[in-house]
């Protein structure tokens, strides 16, 4: 199984839903109603299956709004600042995220895949 | 008594009470992993547990040292069913006369470090979908005393960490208990009782201190499947010390 398939399996098991409800474009919180305890379970499973260190704040974009506030307070370019602090996300994805903030939590399945890919590469 | 798990991490494993617990565990077929912070502690464990090394393990853990924690977890193979936490640094000082640097370092060591330890053990237990953690607190957490404010504050903060963990992960098979023993005829307690015998006996309705065997066997019971219904709670075991005025 590739990383996306593994993550899909894990999410489907944690949330007790069918795999076909999950795609790279799926929002974890907006679409699937994932709660904090589910995220914790997901982090533990990713650590166990991929043998990678998982920083919950990073992978689940918990500090996203804090980073944006910091960039604004320091008169820094927001996208550049986010790229420095969330290096596993592409420029294109960061642009999508910053344009999408009004709609609610922006975390997508594809973000998890990007994080795991980077951690596996660094290992 | 029946036990669902086998491997028990005993943090602060070189104190008399921890060693007595380890002896009870070995008899019950469990595998204790005792942590020690110095060579003296290791020697004491080896001398006290006169049994085959294959029946237990002893690993270094220097409370407050994060590298030491990482090293410990590299050696436990993500395989911990129980954790019993005995560690607690002493800090006797009146609040208004305490050294400020000592206040910061004391809480970093006894609360923040413990929180990281509990987090890591909880994540290991989540992988295995089961686990039981017992925090050995003290009646000092419930009963204020001159000079014990920081000690009690750190104990209460630690209790809250354990309690919340049981609340958050009880549904995932991971449960917690805080045990608050009163005066124990062991270690630090024995020294205090030795110099304040009359005062201690007057305070305790049972008119005696607890024995380390009594406390160890109680901990073992709370690890057993029979005690599975206890979670996210504090249990006093103090001979009635904190019940009265």
XYZ file of C-alpha atoms in Angstrom:
368
model
C 0.000 0.000 0.000
C 1.189 3.535 -0.659
C 1.049 6.308 1.925
C -2.367 7.589 0.858
C -3.847 4.096 0.967
C -2.380 3.474 4.430
C -3.732 6.775 5.749
C -7.124 6.066 4.221
C -7.216 2.665 5.925
C -6.261 4.181 9.275
C -8.850 6.962 9.047
C -11.575 4.579 7.931
C -10.876 2.329 10.902
C -10.721 5.148 13.457
C -13.887 6.820 12.175
C -15.676 3.604 11.269
C -16.455 4.792 7.731
C -15.969 3.351 4.239
C -12.686 4.010 2.419
C -14.473 5.538 -0.563
C -15.528 8.473 1.613
C -11.876 9.510 1.882
C -9.758 11.142 -0.823
C -6.750 13.490 -0.842
C -9.186 16.407 -1.094
C -11.205 15.395 1.959
C -11.187 17.847 4.856
C -10.678 15.959 8.105
C -12.692 18.213 10.362
C -15.126 19.859 7.943
C -16.034 16.711 6.001
C -15.343 13.834 8.351
C -16.053 15.495 11.699
C -12.738 14.331 13.125
C -12.305 15.228 16.818
C -9.150 15.821 18.857
C -9.138 12.284 20.275
C -9.330 10.923 16.698
C -6.332 13.062 15.722
C -4.390 11.644 18.669
C -5.253 8.107 17.603
C -4.248 8.960 14.041
C -0.875 10.363 15.171
C -0.144 7.231 17.204
C -1.078 5.001 14.251
C 1.101 6.985 11.807
C 4.030 6.742 14.212
C 3.510 3.015 14.594
C 2.983 2.138 10.922
C 5.480 4.447 9.232
C 8.047 4.458 12.087
C 8.275 8.245 11.980
C 8.231 10.922 14.660
C 4.896 12.684 14.561
C 4.590 16.203 15.903
C 0.844 16.682 16.409
C 1.039 20.475 16.171
C 2.803 20.300 12.809
C 0.950 17.522 11.051
C -2.500 18.766 12.068
C -1.656 22.413 11.328
C -2.569 23.354 14.898
C -0.369 26.457 14.853
C -1.477 27.706 11.439
C -3.363 30.739 12.716
C -0.625 31.476 15.241
C 1.943 31.546 12.414
C -0.232 33.891 10.372
C -0.610 36.227 13.345
C 3.144 36.140 13.981
C 3.883 36.945 10.319
C 1.457 39.873 10.423
C 2.907 41.195 13.684
C 6.436 40.972 12.310
C 5.469 42.414 8.905
C 6.657 39.262 7.169
C 5.369 37.655 4.011
C 2.711 35.235 5.253
C 3.280 32.532 2.654
C 7.017 32.637 3.144
C 6.605 32.453 6.918
C 4.227 29.503 6.633
C 6.596 27.745 4.231
C 9.392 28.079 6.784
C 7.272 26.685 9.612
C 5.321 24.066 7.663
C 7.967 22.910 5.184
C 6.085 19.772 4.172
C 3.358 21.825 2.456
C 3.833 23.054 -1.119
C 3.571 26.714 -2.051
C 0.400 25.919 -4.024
C -1.173 24.212 -1.014
C -0.255 27.111 1.287
C -1.925 29.531 -1.124
C -5.064 27.371 -1.050
C -5.012 27.253 2.723
C -4.656 31.008 3.212
C -7.489 31.620 0.745
C -9.681 29.066 2.514
C -9.372 30.101 6.146
C -12.796 31.710 6.371
C -14.473 28.378 5.694
C -13.065 26.722 8.828
C -10.366 24.145 9.623
C -8.330 23.586 6.464
C -6.593 20.293 7.202
C -6.931 17.822 4.317
C -5.909 14.210 3.867
C -3.323 15.331 1.303
C -1.598 17.362 4.068
C -1.139 14.197 6.117
C 0.325 12.458 3.092
C 2.761 15.349 2.532
C 3.855 15.254 6.165
C 4.417 11.494 6.188
C 6.288 11.641 2.863
C 8.642 14.254 4.244
C 9.223 12.432 7.519
C 9.898 9.157 5.691
C 12.318 10.958 3.388
C 14.161 12.538 6.337
C 14.450 9.170 8.068
C -5.189 -11.972 40.899
C -5.343 -11.882 37.107
C -3.466 -9.395 34.922
C -4.170 -8.536 31.283
C -0.667 -7.139 30.810
C 2.820 -8.207 31.769
C 5.464 -5.486 31.478
C 5.407 -2.827 34.191
C 7.569 0.281 34.099
C 8.340 1.322 37.683
C 9.585 4.890 37.642
C 11.706 5.656 40.680
C 12.500 1.977 40.960
C 15.281 2.158 43.523
C 13.163 3.233 46.490
C 12.224 0.595 49.065
C 8.563 0.699 48.163
C 9.257 0.219 44.454
C 11.522 -2.722 45.174
C 8.899 -4.314 47.409
C 6.378 -3.836 44.595
C 8.795 -5.390 42.093
C 9.159 -8.424 44.358
C 5.366 -8.779 44.541
C 5.146 -8.410 40.748
C 7.728 -11.088 40.066
C 5.817 -13.458 42.367
C 2.635 -12.612 40.440
C 4.298 -13.391 37.103
C 4.701 -9.775 35.951
C 7.888 -8.339 34.480
C 8.964 -5.154 36.274
C 11.261 -2.634 34.584
C 12.718 -0.481 37.331
C 14.297 2.886 36.603
C 17.179 4.284 38.600
C 18.966 7.628 38.455
C 22.413 6.699 39.770
C 24.806 3.782 39.966
C 24.024 3.654 43.677
C 20.353 3.135 42.804
C 21.209 0.381 40.338
C 23.391 -1.397 42.887
C 20.586 -1.195 45.440
C 18.117 -2.735 42.984
C 20.529 -5.539 42.083
C 21.269 -6.230 45.749
C 17.617 -6.131 46.801
C 16.159 -8.222 43.991
C 18.094 -11.400 44.545
C 16.552 -13.188 41.621
C 17.336 -13.973 38.042
C 17.889 -10.823 35.985
C 15.584 -12.371 33.411
C 12.692 -11.799 35.807
C 13.109 -8.002 35.724
C 15.067 -5.222 34.099
C 16.690 -2.060 35.455
C 17.136 0.982 33.208
C 18.548 4.431 33.783
C 16.199 7.422 33.925
C 17.348 10.752 35.235
C 14.207 12.704 36.039
C 14.430 16.085 34.359
C 16.849 14.907 31.666
C 15.015 14.501 28.350
C 17.891 12.661 26.651
C 17.721 10.131 29.440
C 13.983 9.695 28.772
C 14.556 9.116 25.066
C 17.233 6.569 25.884
C 14.831 4.764 28.218
C 12.160 4.438 25.535
C 14.660 3.150 23.000
C 15.207 0.238 25.388
C 11.605 -0.607 26.210
C 10.648 -1.670 22.651
C 7.319 0.164 22.779
C 6.108 -2.535 25.081
C 4.721 -1.241 28.369
C 1.449 -2.459 29.866
C 1.647 -0.720 33.221
C 3.413 2.275 34.672
C 3.813 2.977 38.367
C 5.248 6.382 39.109
C 7.028 6.788 42.440
C 9.335 9.658 41.611
C 9.019 12.911 43.439
C 11.706 15.353 44.400
C 11.598 16.895 47.844
C 11.367 20.640 48.283
C 10.808 21.870 51.820
C 10.473 25.621 52.014
C 8.054 28.253 53.155
C 6.450 29.833 50.085
C 7.670 33.312 50.960
C 11.255 32.241 51.513
C 11.811 29.889 48.580
C 14.663 30.322 46.127
C 13.069 31.424 42.850
C 15.424 29.459 40.571
C 14.703 26.374 42.627
C 10.957 26.917 42.175
C 11.333 26.943 38.388
C 13.642 23.936 38.239
C 11.521 21.978 40.707
C 8.359 22.292 38.636
C 10.222 21.631 35.378
C 11.534 18.400 36.822
C 8.527 17.216 38.785
C 5.646 18.398 36.615
C 6.744 19.204 33.032
C 9.111 16.258 32.721
C 6.481 13.954 34.180
C 3.907 15.272 31.700
C 6.215 14.347 28.813
C 6.870 10.932 30.329
C 3.148 10.266 30.755
C 2.461 11.468 27.203
C 5.042 9.086 25.757
C 3.905 6.104 27.801
C 0.272 6.833 26.906
C 1.124 6.809 23.194
C 2.907 3.471 23.570
C -0.129 2.103 25.392
C -2.437 3.442 22.674
C -0.574 1.363 20.121
C -1.214 -1.701 22.249
C -4.782 -0.576 22.978
C -4.434 -1.104 26.716
C -2.602 0.228 29.719
C -2.855 1.163 33.360
C -0.932 3.959 35.062
C -0.724 4.433 38.810
C 0.670 7.621 40.252
C 1.911 7.391 43.810
C 1.019 10.725 45.315
C 0.861 11.552 48.990
C -1.544 12.590 51.695
C 0.451 15.854 51.587
C -1.476 16.650 48.392
C -4.706 16.717 50.365
C -3.491 18.203 53.602
C -1.584 21.460 53.638
C 1.434 21.667 55.862
C 4.027 24.318 56.634
C 6.947 24.073 54.232
C 5.257 21.594 51.904
C 3.488 24.009 49.570
C 5.643 23.378 46.499
C 5.730 19.655 47.133
C 1.935 19.561 47.404
C 1.490 21.818 44.358
C 3.645 19.551 42.207
C 1.824 16.481 43.510
C -1.588 18.013 42.768
C -0.479 19.090 39.288
C 0.795 15.584 38.607
C -2.430 14.069 39.903
C -4.358 16.273 37.475
C -2.258 15.042 34.556
C -2.971 11.425 35.417
C -6.638 12.074 36.090
C -7.118 13.807 32.751
C -5.339 11.028 30.931
C -7.761 8.494 32.375
C -10.623 10.752 31.370
C -9.358 11.207 27.820
C -8.185 7.670 27.068
C -10.417 5.499 29.261
C -12.401 4.649 26.146
C -9.205 3.433 24.511
C -8.433 0.980 27.311
C -5.961 3.222 29.125
C -6.843 4.005 32.707
C -5.233 5.798 35.627
C -5.322 5.875 39.389
C -3.683 8.138 41.915
C -2.867 6.515 45.225
C -2.326 8.831 48.162
C -0.509 6.923 50.890
C -0.094 8.459 54.301
C 2.834 7.706 56.590
C 4.757 4.657 55.389
C 7.363 2.877 57.476
C 9.837 3.079 54.600
C 12.435 5.435 53.143
C 11.786 9.137 53.752
C 8.679 8.310 55.807
C 10.580 6.020 58.142
C 13.120 8.742 58.902
C 10.346 11.234 59.677
C 8.386 8.795 61.805
C 11.580 7.966 63.693
C 11.985 11.559 64.815
C 8.277 12.401 65.233
C 6.828 9.101 66.476
C 4.354 10.464 69.016
C 3.120 13.246 66.714
C 2.551 10.818 63.826
C 0.718 8.205 65.853
C -1.551 10.865 67.344
C -2.605 12.029 63.880
C -3.387 8.612 62.435
C -6.639 7.022 63.705
C -5.166 3.580 63.018
C -2.292 4.480 65.382
C 0.406 3.103 63.155
C 2.162 3.782 59.892
C 1.532 1.717 56.776
C 3.983 -1.028 55.945
C 5.618 -1.037 52.523
C 4.231 -4.526 51.923
C 0.682 -3.266 52.508
C 1.157 -0.452 50.015
C 2.894 -2.639 47.425
C 0.153 -5.275 47.575
C -2.483 -2.572 47.227
C -0.758 -1.212 44.118
C -0.613 -4.724 42.701
C -4.335 -5.115 43.298
C -5.036 -1.865 41.449
C -3.041 -3.173 38.494
C -5.063 -6.360 38.426
C -8.096 -7.027 36.245
C -10.250 -7.091 39.392
C -9.674 -3.335 39.806
C -10.407 -2.455 36.179
C -13.393 -0.323 37.198
C -11.226 2.259 38.940
C -10.249 5.106 36.635
C -9.346 8.801 36.821
C -9.625 8.856 40.563
C -7.627 9.476 43.727
C -7.603 6.863 46.447
C -6.437 7.633 49.963
C -4.579 4.958 51.865
C -3.584 6.695 55.047
C -5.108 4.859 57.983
C -7.678 7.639 58.295
C -5.122 10.464 58.519
C -6.946 12.890 56.223
C -10.483 11.974 57.317
C -10.432 13.948 60.537
C -10.177 17.608 61.274
